[in-house]
Amino acid sequence: MRSSSWPGEGDALVLKRFPYLLTVPFLAVLLWTAIAAPAPAEAQEPETETISTLLYPGWNMVGWVDRPTPVARIFEDIPELTHIYGWDTQDQRYRRSTPTSTGYRMSRAVLGQGLWFFIAGDAVVEWVRPVWDRYALLSLEAGLNLTGWAGGDAEPIETAFGRFGDRLRIAWRWDAEAQRFDVYVPGAGASSTLTTLNRGDAMLVDLVEPATWWQSAYGNTAFLFTEEVAAERQEAIRSGLADAIAFFAEHYGIHPPEFPLHPVEGPRSSVTTVFLGRPPSSRVSSSTVQDQQRGHGPLS
């Protein structure tokens, strides 16, 4: 993956190939990096978000969405858990951990990692777990990858996997309740049984070459829409911004800071978008850009 610097003259071809990057979403990312820094933490910490996962007797495939955590802590939190397997992409083999294992084992689980859990007994276990408020940019290797999904719920599989392009061969997700694999094959249409992803899911992904995978959509951007901005335009702005952020995250390793965005419907169907930020050791400032509906890009 390239360094997290902004493209220079040598990247002019990128902008020619992707002219939509010059519209509002691209300028949003540019302004974020140029003038904004994350807002200071508030005095009161926000409540930690949690999700609930049902673990069935036997094998379960889960995606890790919490902070890096020692596997010993996971065993403590889930008494019915007897085995954890994580996939070593470099060696193309599993690392196994038990409550007492040593040697070639996993030491911790990290954000975006896929894991196999084995649950003993006959009862379904409800596992309530925290979600780390951190962007997920994953590095996947050629061949098999056991990876988690830290993005949103009900994400269409074509959207989630679309960024791989022709690098994706096939993907599987284990349905613990039905005790079978759901599969996704690019271009297979209705014969693919893996159709959506939810936060905390995991899947086996087979790639023909390495890839980086941005899973956090438009990040923690706060959208402050006025009543004049139609619902369709709101969705277009969110989608376009997510595409631009994903492009620069996957190609340059850029993680956007938290940033409020205030789109206002203007004359002749133009959209004025105000980005408010707080540069380091400076006053609050704002920048304004306009999309003049030139007939291209995600906002056209």
Short mmCIF file of C-alpha atoms in Angstrom, two decimals:
data_model
loop_
_atom_site.label_atom_id
_atom_site.label_comp_id
_atom_site.label_asym_id
_atom_site.label_seq_id
_atom_site.Cartn_x
_atom_site.Cartn_y
_atom_site.Cartn_z
CA MET A 1 0.00 0.00 0.00
CA ARG A 2 1.32 3.45 -0.82
CA SER A 3 2.22 6.07 1.73
CA SER A 4 -0.45 8.32 3.20
CA SER A 5 0.63 11.45 1.32
CA TRP A 6 -1.57 13.26 -1.16
CA PRO A 7 -1.07 12.63 -4.89
CA GLY A 8 1.15 15.00 -6.79
CA GLU A 9 1.80 15.68 -10.45
CA GLY A 10 2.54 12.03 -11.10
CA ASP A 11 -1.02 11.17 -10.17
CA ALA A 12 -2.66 13.42 -12.76
CA LEU A 13 -3.73 10.34 -14.72
CA VAL A 14 -5.73 9.16 -11.72
CA LEU A 15 -7.82 12.32 -11.79
CA LYS A 16 -8.27 12.09 -15.55
CA ARG A 17 -9.53 8.52 -15.23
CA PHE A 18 -11.81 9.43 -12.34
CA PRO A 19 -13.23 12.90 -13.13
CA TYR A 20 -15.90 12.51 -10.44
CA LEU A 21 -13.13 12.93 -7.88
CA LEU A 22 -13.16 16.63 -8.73
CA THR A 23 -16.75 17.01 -7.54
CA VAL A 24 -17.96 17.70 -4.02
CA PRO A 25 -16.89 14.35 -2.46
CA PHE A 26 -13.30 14.67 -3.66
CA LEU A 27 -13.07 18.25 -2.45
CA ALA A 28 -14.42 17.13 0.89
CA VAL A 29 -11.55 14.69 1.34
CA LEU A 30 -9.05 17.28 0.10
CA LEU A 31 -10.28 19.91 2.52
CA TRP A 32 -10.30 17.43 5.38
CA THR A 33 -6.63 16.70 4.90
CA ALA A 34 -5.60 20.26 4.08
CA ILE A 35 -7.31 22.27 6.81
CA ALA A 36 -8.97 19.99 9.33
CA ALA A 37 -7.97 18.10 12.42
CA PRO A 38 -10.18 15.94 14.59
CA ALA A 39 -12.25 17.98 16.99
CA PRO A 40 -11.08 17.92 20.61
CA ALA A 41 -12.56 15.13 22.68
CA GLU A 42 -15.54 16.19 24.72
CA ALA A 43 -15.38 16.05 28.47
CA GLN A 44 -17.87 13.19 28.68
CA GLU A 45 -17.02 9.98 26.87
CA PRO A 46 -19.82 8.69 24.62
CA GLU A 47 -21.40 5.36 25.41
CA THR A 48 -19.71 2.39 23.78
CA GLU A 49 -21.75 0.88 20.96
CA THR A 50 -22.45 -2.84 21.22
CA ILE A 51 -23.78 -5.56 18.95
CA SER A 52 -25.34 -8.90 19.84
CA THR A 53 -24.14 -12.09 18.14
CA LEU A 54 -25.76 -15.51 18.56
CA LEU A 55 -23.20 -18.30 18.90
CA TYR A 56 -24.54 -21.76 18.09
CA PRO A 57 -23.24 -25.10 19.40
CA GLY A 58 -20.33 -26.17 17.22
CA TRP A 59 -18.51 -23.95 14.75
CA ASN A 60 -19.21 -20.23 14.30
CA MET A 61 -17.49 -17.71 12.02
CA VAL A 62 -17.26 -14.21 13.52
CA GLY A 63 -15.63 -10.91 12.58
CA TRP A 64 -13.76 -8.99 15.27
CA VAL A 65 -15.02 -5.41 15.64
CA ASP A 66 -13.53 -4.48 19.02
CA ARG A 67 -10.14 -3.11 20.03
CA PRO A 68 -7.13 -5.45 19.86
CA THR A 69 -7.88 -8.00 22.59
CA PRO A 70 -5.86 -10.92 24.01
CA VAL A 71 -7.51 -14.23 23.18
CA ALA A 72 -7.32 -15.14 26.86
CA ARG A 73 -9.82 -12.34 27.53
CA ILE A 74 -12.19 -13.74 24.89
CA PHE A 75 -12.17 -17.14 26.57
CA GLU A 76 -12.94 -15.45 29.88
CA ASP A 77 -15.88 -13.56 28.38
CA ILE A 78 -17.38 -16.66 26.73
CA PRO A 79 -17.12 -19.69 29.08
CA GLU A 80 -18.66 -21.99 26.45
CA LEU A 81 -15.87 -21.15 23.97
CA THR A 82 -13.27 -23.93 23.74
CA HIS A 83 -11.33 -23.18 20.53
CA ILE A 84 -10.44 -20.10 18.45
CA TYR A 85 -8.89 -20.38 15.01
CA GLY A 86 -7.41 -17.48 13.05
CA TRP A 87 -6.07 -17.68 9.50
CA ASP A 88 -2.41 -16.87 8.86
CA THR A 89 -2.50 -15.39 5.36
CA GLN A 90 1.28 -15.49 4.89
CA ASP A 91 1.67 -19.15 5.83
CA GLN A 92 -1.81 -20.03 4.48
CA ARG A 93 -2.63 -22.06 7.58
CA TYR A 94 -4.65 -21.71 10.77
CA ARG A 95 -3.40 -20.63 14.16
CA ARG A 96 -5.29 -22.39 16.96
CA SER A 97 -5.86 -21.20 20.50
CA THR A 98 -7.48 -22.86 23.49
CA PRO A 99 -7.67 -21.63 27.09
CA THR A 100 -4.42 -23.51 27.83
CA SER A 101 -2.65 -23.66 24.44
CA THR A 102 0.95 -22.63 23.80
CA GLY A 103 3.24 -22.60 20.77
CA TYR A 104 1.90 -21.76 17.31
CA ARG A 105 -1.23 -19.98 18.49
CA MET A 106 -2.99 -16.65 18.25
CA SER A 107 -2.09 -14.06 20.85
CA ARG A 108 -4.82 -11.50 20.19
CA ALA A 109 -7.74 -10.60 17.95
CA VAL A 110 -7.60 -7.35 15.95
CA LEU A 111 -10.13 -5.15 14.17
CA GLY A 112 -11.38 -6.67 10.92
CA GLN A 113 -10.00 -10.13 11.63
CA GLY A 114 -12.13 -13.19 10.88
CA LEU A 115 -12.21 -15.99 13.47
CA TRP A 116 -13.61 -19.46 13.93
CA PHE A 117 -15.17 -20.12 17.36
CA PHE A 118 -16.13 -23.56 18.68
CA ILE A 119 -18.95 -23.48 21.23
CA ALA A 120 -19.39 -26.47 23.54
CA GLY A 121 -22.72 -27.69 24.90
CA ASP A 122 -26.22 -27.66 23.45
CA ALA A 123 -27.36 -24.09 24.15
CA VAL A 124 -27.21 -21.00 21.96
CA VAL A 125 -25.03 -18.27 23.52
CA GLU A 126 -25.95 -14.59 23.16
CA TRP A 127 -22.69 -12.67 22.98
CA VAL A 128 -22.99 -8.92 23.53
CA ARG A 129 -19.75 -7.28 22.44
CA PRO A 130 -18.44 -3.73 22.06
CA VAL A 131 -17.72 -2.03 18.74
CA TRP A 132 -14.54 0.00 18.41
CA ASP A 133 -15.19 3.44 16.94
CA ARG A 134 -12.23 3.16 14.57
CA TYR A 135 -11.97 3.20 10.80
CA ALA A 136 -11.42 -0.21 9.20
CA LEU A 137 -8.89 -0.34 6.35
CA LEU A 138 -7.83 -3.96 5.87
CA SER A 139 -4.91 -5.44 3.94
CA LEU A 140 -5.73 -8.70 2.18
CA GLU A 141 -3.25 -11.05 0.53
CA ALA A 142 -3.47 -13.07 -2.66
CA GLY A 143 -5.11 -16.41 -1.91
CA LEU A 144 -7.42 -17.16 1.00
CA ASN A 145 -8.20 -14.55 3.65
CA LEU A 146 -10.41 -15.04 6.72
CA THR A 147 -11.63 -11.51 7.27
CA GLY A 148 -14.32 -9.74 9.23
CA TRP A 149 -16.81 -7.06 8.27
CA ALA A 150 -16.65 -3.90 10.41
CA GLY A 151 -18.92 -1.85 8.15
CA GLY A 152 -22.64 -1.26 8.39
CA ASP A 153 -25.54 -3.70 8.58
CA ALA A 154 -27.47 -5.01 5.58
CA GLU A 155 -24.63 -4.03 3.21
CA PRO A 156 -25.36 -5.46 -0.28
CA ILE A 157 -22.65 -7.92 -1.19
CA GLU A 158 -22.11 -6.32 -4.60
CA THR A 159 -21.37 -3.02 -2.85
CA ALA A 160 -19.09 -4.54 -0.23
CA PHE A 161 -17.12 -6.69 -2.69
CA GLY A 162 -17.39 -4.36 -5.67
CA ARG A 163 -14.18 -2.57 -4.74
CA PHE A 164 -12.21 -5.77 -5.40
CA GLY A 165 -13.16 -5.70 -9.08
CA ASP A 166 -11.84 -8.75 -10.94
CA ARG A 167 -9.43 -9.58 -8.10
CA LEU A 168 -12.14 -11.56 -6.28
CA ARG A 169 -12.54 -15.23 -7.20
CA ILE A 170 -15.06 -16.40 -4.62
CA ALA A 171 -16.18 -15.77 -1.04
CA TRP A 172 -17.86 -17.96 1.60
CA ARG A 173 -19.63 -17.22 4.87
CA TRP A 174 -20.54 -19.90 7.39
CA ASP A 175 -24.18 -20.00 8.54
CA ALA A 176 -23.85 -21.47 12.04
CA GLU A 177 -27.58 -21.91 12.53
CA ALA A 178 -28.09 -23.77 9.25
CA GLN A 179 -24.64 -25.44 9.43
CA ARG A 180 -23.76 -24.62 5.84
CA PHE A 181 -21.75 -22.14 3.77
CA ASP A 182 -23.29 -19.29 1.84
CA VAL A 183 -21.26 -18.48 -1.27
CA TYR A 184 -20.72 -15.47 -3.51
CA VAL A 185 -19.29 -15.82 -7.00
CA PRO A 186 -18.89 -12.60 -9.04
CA GLY A 187 -21.32 -12.58 -11.93
CA ALA A 188 -23.22 -15.66 -10.75
CA GLY A 189 -26.40 -13.70 -10.04
CA ALA A 190 -29.15 -15.48 -8.13
CA SER A 191 -27.07 -18.64 -7.69
CA SER A 192 -24.96 -16.80 -5.11
CA THR A 193 -26.49 -17.34 -1.66
CA LEU A 194 -24.33 -14.74 0.12
CA THR A 195 -26.24 -11.51 -0.53
CA THR A 196 -25.65 -9.11 2.41
CA LEU A 197 -23.17 -8.46 5.21
CA ASN A 198 -23.85 -7.32 8.77
CA ARG A 199 -21.39 -5.82 11.23
CA GLY A 200 -19.51 -8.61 12.97
CA ASP A 201 -19.84 -11.09 10.09
CA ALA A 202 -16.81 -12.97 8.81
CA MET A 203 -16.05 -14.59 5.48
CA LEU A 204 -13.39 -16.47 3.57
CA VAL A 205 -12.29 -14.34 0.62
CA ASP A 206 -10.18 -15.75 -2.22
CA LEU A 207 -8.26 -13.08 -4.18
CA VAL A 208 -6.03 -13.38 -7.24
CA GLU A 209 -3.81 -10.54 -5.98
CA PRO A 210 -3.39 -8.42 -2.81
CA ALA A 211 -5.92 -5.69 -2.07
CA THR A 212 -6.76 -3.08 0.54
CA TRP A 213 -10.37 -2.88 1.66
CA TRP A 214 -11.99 0.22 3.15
CA GLN A 215 -15.08 -0.79 5.14
CA SER A 216 -16.08 2.43 6.92
CA ALA A 217 -18.14 4.16 4.19
CA TYR A 218 -18.02 7.95 4.86
CA GLY A 219 -16.55 7.47 8.34
CA ASN A 220 -17.84 9.65 11.15
CA THR A 221 -18.92 12.52 8.92
CA ALA A 222 -21.86 14.44 10.38
CA PHE A 223 -24.30 15.45 7.62
CA LEU A 224 -26.25 18.62 8.45
CA PHE A 225 -28.82 18.69 5.66
CA THR A 226 -31.35 21.49 5.32
CA GLU A 227 -34.99 20.75 4.51
CA GLU A 228 -34.47 21.99 0.95
CA VAL A 229 -32.09 19.14 0.09
CA ALA A 230 -34.16 16.28 -1.32
CA ALA A 231 -33.77 12.76 0.03
CA GLU A 232 -32.36 11.55 -3.29
CA ARG A 233 -29.71 14.27 -3.22
CA GLN A 234 -28.82 13.43 0.37
CA GLU A 235 -28.24 9.81 -0.56
CA ALA A 236 -26.18 10.85 -3.60
CA ILE A 237 -23.96 13.06 -1.44
CA ARG A 238 -23.43 10.30 1.13
CA SER A 239 -22.70 7.73 -1.55
CA GLY A 240 -20.38 9.99 -3.52
CA LEU A 241 -18.44 11.00 -0.43
CA ALA A 242 -18.09 7.35 0.61
CA ASP A 243 -16.70 6.45 -2.83
CA ALA A 244 -14.14 9.26 -2.74
CA ILE A 245 -13.03 8.44 0.81
CA ALA A 246 -12.68 4.75 -0.08
CA PHE A 247 -10.58 5.57 -3.15
CA PHE A 248 -8.04 7.64 -1.23
CA ALA A 249 -8.03 5.27 1.74
CA GLU A 250 -7.31 2.23 -0.42
CA HIS A 251 -4.77 3.94 -2.70
CA TYR A 252 -3.00 6.30 -0.28
CA GLY A 253 -3.85 5.08 3.22
CA ILE A 254 -5.68 8.29 4.16
CA HIS A 255 -8.07 8.13 7.11
CA PRO A 256 -10.40 11.17 7.24
CA PRO A 257 -10.83 13.01 10.55
CA GLU A 258 -14.29 13.57 11.96
CA PHE A 259 -15.89 16.42 10.06
CA PRO A 260 -19.33 18.10 9.86
CA LEU A 261 -20.71 18.64 6.36
CA HIS A 262 -23.53 21.12 5.66
CA PRO A 263 -25.03 20.83 2.14
CA VAL A 264 -27.57 23.50 1.11
CA GLU A 265 -29.72 23.43 -2.03
CA GLY A 266 -28.88 26.49 -4.13
CA PRO A 267 -30.25 28.14 -7.27
CA ARG A 268 -30.57 26.20 -10.54
CA SER A 269 -30.19 22.84 -8.74
CA SER A 270 -26.65 23.57 -7.59
CA VAL A 271 -25.50 22.32 -4.21
CA THR A 272 -23.43 24.45 -1.86
CA THR A 273 -21.54 22.30 0.61
CA VAL A 274 -19.85 23.83 3.65
CA PHE A 275 -17.13 21.88 5.43
CA LEU A 276 -16.44 23.07 8.97
CA GLY A 277 -13.16 22.16 10.63
CA ARG A 278 -10.79 23.14 13.40
CA PRO A 279 -7.16 23.35 12.23
CA PRO A 280 -4.53 22.75 14.93
CA SER A 281 -4.11 25.73 17.28
CA SER A 282 -6.48 27.84 15.21
CA ARG A 283 -10.01 29.15 15.12
CA VAL A 284 -12.93 27.33 13.58
CA SER A 285 -13.02 27.95 9.84
CA SER A 286 -15.23 26.99 6.93
CA SER A 287 -14.77 26.34 3.25
CA THR A 288 -17.41 26.26 0.56
CA VAL A 289 -17.47 24.45 -2.77
CA GLN A 290 -20.21 24.16 -5.37
CA ASP A 291 -21.26 21.35 -7.65
CA GLN A 292 -22.63 22.93 -10.84
CA GLN A 293 -24.21 19.72 -12.22
CA ARG A 294 -21.88 19.23 -15.19
CA GLY A 295 -23.38 15.87 -16.03
CA HIS A 296 -20.74 13.56 -14.55
CA GLY A 297 -19.86 12.06 -11.21
CA PRO A 298 -21.92 10.69 -8.34
CA LEU A 299 -23.81 13.95 -7.79
CA SER A 300 -24.95 14.44 -11.39
#
